[in-house]
Short mmCIF file of C-alpha atoms in Angstrom, two decimals:
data_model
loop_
_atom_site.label_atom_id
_atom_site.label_comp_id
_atom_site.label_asym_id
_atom_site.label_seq_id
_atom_site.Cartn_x
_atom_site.Cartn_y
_atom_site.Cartn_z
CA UNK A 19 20.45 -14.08 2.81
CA UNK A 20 18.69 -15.90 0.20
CA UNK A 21 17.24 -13.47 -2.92
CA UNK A 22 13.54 -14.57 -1.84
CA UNK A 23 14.11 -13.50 1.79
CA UNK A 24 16.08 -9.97 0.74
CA UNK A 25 12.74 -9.97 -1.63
CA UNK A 26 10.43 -10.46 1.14
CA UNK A 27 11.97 -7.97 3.68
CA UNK A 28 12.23 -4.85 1.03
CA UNK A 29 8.55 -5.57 -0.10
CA UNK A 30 7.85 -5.81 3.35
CA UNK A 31 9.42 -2.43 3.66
CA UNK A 32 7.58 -0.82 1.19
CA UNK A 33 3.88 -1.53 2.01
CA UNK A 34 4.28 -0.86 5.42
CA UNK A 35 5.37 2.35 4.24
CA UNK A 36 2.63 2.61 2.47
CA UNK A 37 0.08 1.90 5.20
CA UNK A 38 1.52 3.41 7.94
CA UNK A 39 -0.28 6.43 6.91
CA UNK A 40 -3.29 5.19 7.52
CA UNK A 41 -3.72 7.54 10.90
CA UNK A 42 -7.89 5.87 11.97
CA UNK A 43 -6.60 2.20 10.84
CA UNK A 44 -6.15 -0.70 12.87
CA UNK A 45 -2.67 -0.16 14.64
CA UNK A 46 -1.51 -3.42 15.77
CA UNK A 47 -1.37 -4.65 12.43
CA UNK A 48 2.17 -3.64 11.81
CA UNK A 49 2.72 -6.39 14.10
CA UNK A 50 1.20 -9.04 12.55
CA UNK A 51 3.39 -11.33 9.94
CA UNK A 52 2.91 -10.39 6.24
CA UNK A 53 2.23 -12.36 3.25
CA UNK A 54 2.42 -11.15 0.00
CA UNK A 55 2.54 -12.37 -3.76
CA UNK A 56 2.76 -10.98 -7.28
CA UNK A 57 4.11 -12.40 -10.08
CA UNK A 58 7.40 -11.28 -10.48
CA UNK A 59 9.83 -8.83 -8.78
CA UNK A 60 12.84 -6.46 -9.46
CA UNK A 61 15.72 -5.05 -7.13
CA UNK A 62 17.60 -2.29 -7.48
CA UNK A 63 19.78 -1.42 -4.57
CA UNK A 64 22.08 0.50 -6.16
CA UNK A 65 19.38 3.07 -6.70
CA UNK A 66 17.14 1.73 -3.97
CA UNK A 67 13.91 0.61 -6.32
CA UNK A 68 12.11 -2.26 -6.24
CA UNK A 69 9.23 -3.58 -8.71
CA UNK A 70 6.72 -5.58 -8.24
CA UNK A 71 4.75 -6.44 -11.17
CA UNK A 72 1.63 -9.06 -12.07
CA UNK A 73 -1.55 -9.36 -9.59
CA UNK A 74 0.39 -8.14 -6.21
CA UNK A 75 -1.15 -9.03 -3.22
CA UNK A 76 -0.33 -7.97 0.70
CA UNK A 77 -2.11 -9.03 3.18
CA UNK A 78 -0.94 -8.47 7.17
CA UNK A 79 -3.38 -8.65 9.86
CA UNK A 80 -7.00 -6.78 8.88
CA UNK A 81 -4.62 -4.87 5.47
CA UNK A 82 -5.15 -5.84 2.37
CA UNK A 83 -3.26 -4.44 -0.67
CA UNK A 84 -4.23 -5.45 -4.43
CA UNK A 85 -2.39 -3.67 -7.58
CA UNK A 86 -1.02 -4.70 -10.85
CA UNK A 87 1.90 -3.11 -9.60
CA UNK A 88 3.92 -1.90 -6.55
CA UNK A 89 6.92 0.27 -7.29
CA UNK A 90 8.95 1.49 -4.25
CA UNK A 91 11.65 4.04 -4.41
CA UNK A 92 13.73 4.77 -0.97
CA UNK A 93 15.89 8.09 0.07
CA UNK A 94 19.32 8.76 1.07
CA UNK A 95 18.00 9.26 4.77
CA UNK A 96 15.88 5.64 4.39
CA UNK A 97 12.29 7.70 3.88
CA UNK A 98 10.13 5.56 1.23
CA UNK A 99 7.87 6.58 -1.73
CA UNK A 100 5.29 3.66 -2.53
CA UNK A 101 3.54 3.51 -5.71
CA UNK A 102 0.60 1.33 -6.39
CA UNK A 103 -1.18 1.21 -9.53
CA UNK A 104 -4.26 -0.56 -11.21
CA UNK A 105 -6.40 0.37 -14.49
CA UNK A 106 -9.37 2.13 -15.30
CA UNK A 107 -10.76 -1.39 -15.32
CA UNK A 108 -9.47 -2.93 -12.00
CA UNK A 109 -8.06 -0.30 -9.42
CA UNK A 110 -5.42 -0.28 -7.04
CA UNK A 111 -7.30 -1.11 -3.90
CA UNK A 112 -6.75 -0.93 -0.40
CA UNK A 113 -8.55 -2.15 2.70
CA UNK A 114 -7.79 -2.25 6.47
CA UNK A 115 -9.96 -2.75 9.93
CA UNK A 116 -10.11 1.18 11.50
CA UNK A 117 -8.75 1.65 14.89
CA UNK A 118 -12.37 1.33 17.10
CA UNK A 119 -12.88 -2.12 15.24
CA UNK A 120 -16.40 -1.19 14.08
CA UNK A 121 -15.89 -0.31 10.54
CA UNK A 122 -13.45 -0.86 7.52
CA UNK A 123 -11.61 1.89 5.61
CA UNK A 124 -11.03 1.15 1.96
CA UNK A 125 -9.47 2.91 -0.78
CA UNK A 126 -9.64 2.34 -4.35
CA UNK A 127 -8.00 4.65 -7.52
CA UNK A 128 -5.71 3.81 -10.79
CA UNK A 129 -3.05 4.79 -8.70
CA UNK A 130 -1.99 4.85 -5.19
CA UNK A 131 0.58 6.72 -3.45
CA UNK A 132 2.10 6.77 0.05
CA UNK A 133 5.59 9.37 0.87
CA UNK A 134 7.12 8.77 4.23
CA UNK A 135 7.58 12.38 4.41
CA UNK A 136 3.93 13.50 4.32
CA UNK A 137 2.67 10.68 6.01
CA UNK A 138 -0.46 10.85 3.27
CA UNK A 139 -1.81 8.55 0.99
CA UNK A 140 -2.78 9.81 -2.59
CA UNK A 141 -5.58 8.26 -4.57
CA UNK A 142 -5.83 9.32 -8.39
CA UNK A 143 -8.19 8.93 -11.55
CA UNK A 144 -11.43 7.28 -10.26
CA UNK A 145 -10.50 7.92 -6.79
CA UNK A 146 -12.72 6.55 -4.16
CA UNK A 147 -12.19 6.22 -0.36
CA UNK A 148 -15.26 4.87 2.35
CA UNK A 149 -14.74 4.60 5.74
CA UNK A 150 -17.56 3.43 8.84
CA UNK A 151 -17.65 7.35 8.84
CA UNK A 152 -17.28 8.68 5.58
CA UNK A 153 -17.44 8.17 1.75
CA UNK A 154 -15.65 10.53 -1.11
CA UNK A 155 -14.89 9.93 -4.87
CA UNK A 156 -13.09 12.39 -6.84
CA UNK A 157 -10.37 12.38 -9.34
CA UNK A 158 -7.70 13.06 -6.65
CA UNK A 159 -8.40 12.05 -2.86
CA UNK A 160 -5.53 13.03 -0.14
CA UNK A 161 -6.31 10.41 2.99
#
């Protein structure tokens, strides 16, 4: 398997992880292909961490993922922790179609967070989260 396909697959991995928390999002698009792009990436698979540095961008179906950087660390038993992080000045961001395809939920903070094992997403420092529903900014918002 060629190094950009491995690449593809583990990043693949990692935001799906990181959306499939999103519990009133759109749920078909898990199905939908992926594209993605950032400037430059790093494997470990020894210790199961990949990087994913410079203007990283995900799109699959109605998600949308923008960061300056993606870091994803993976278990023993296969459960992923996703890390996405901005600035103060440009924010991680997330955005994705919810479920009764009325409204959009989007999520913005300096840092982004998704654990397979909580099935949460974190947002941190300028934290902000809308939804067709709802609206909340805080310093730490648990979605």
């Amino acid at each position: 398997m060629s190094t950009l396909r491995q690449l593809s697959l583990l990043l693949l991995t990692g935001i799906l992880a990181l959306f499939s928390g999103v519990a009133s999002a759109d749920r078909d698009d898990g199905k939908k292909p992926m594209d993605f792009r950032s400037n430059s990436a790093h494997m470990d698979d020894l210790r199961k961490t990949y990087n994913y540095t410079g203007q990283v961008r995900m799109i699959q179906g109605t998600r949308q993922l923008t960061a300056d950087k993606v870091v994803i660390k993976q278990d023993a038993a296969g459960l992923s922790k996703s890390v996405a992080t901005g600035s103060a000045e440009k924010r991680a961001y997330i955005k994705q179609r919810e479920n009764d395809g009325q409204g959009w939920m989007e999520g913005w903070g300096e840092r982004i967070e998704y654990d397979d094992r909580t099935d949460k997403i974190f947002f941190f420092d300028q934290a902000r989260i809308k939804t067709s529903r709802d609206e909340a900014k805080g310093d730490v918002i648990i979605y």
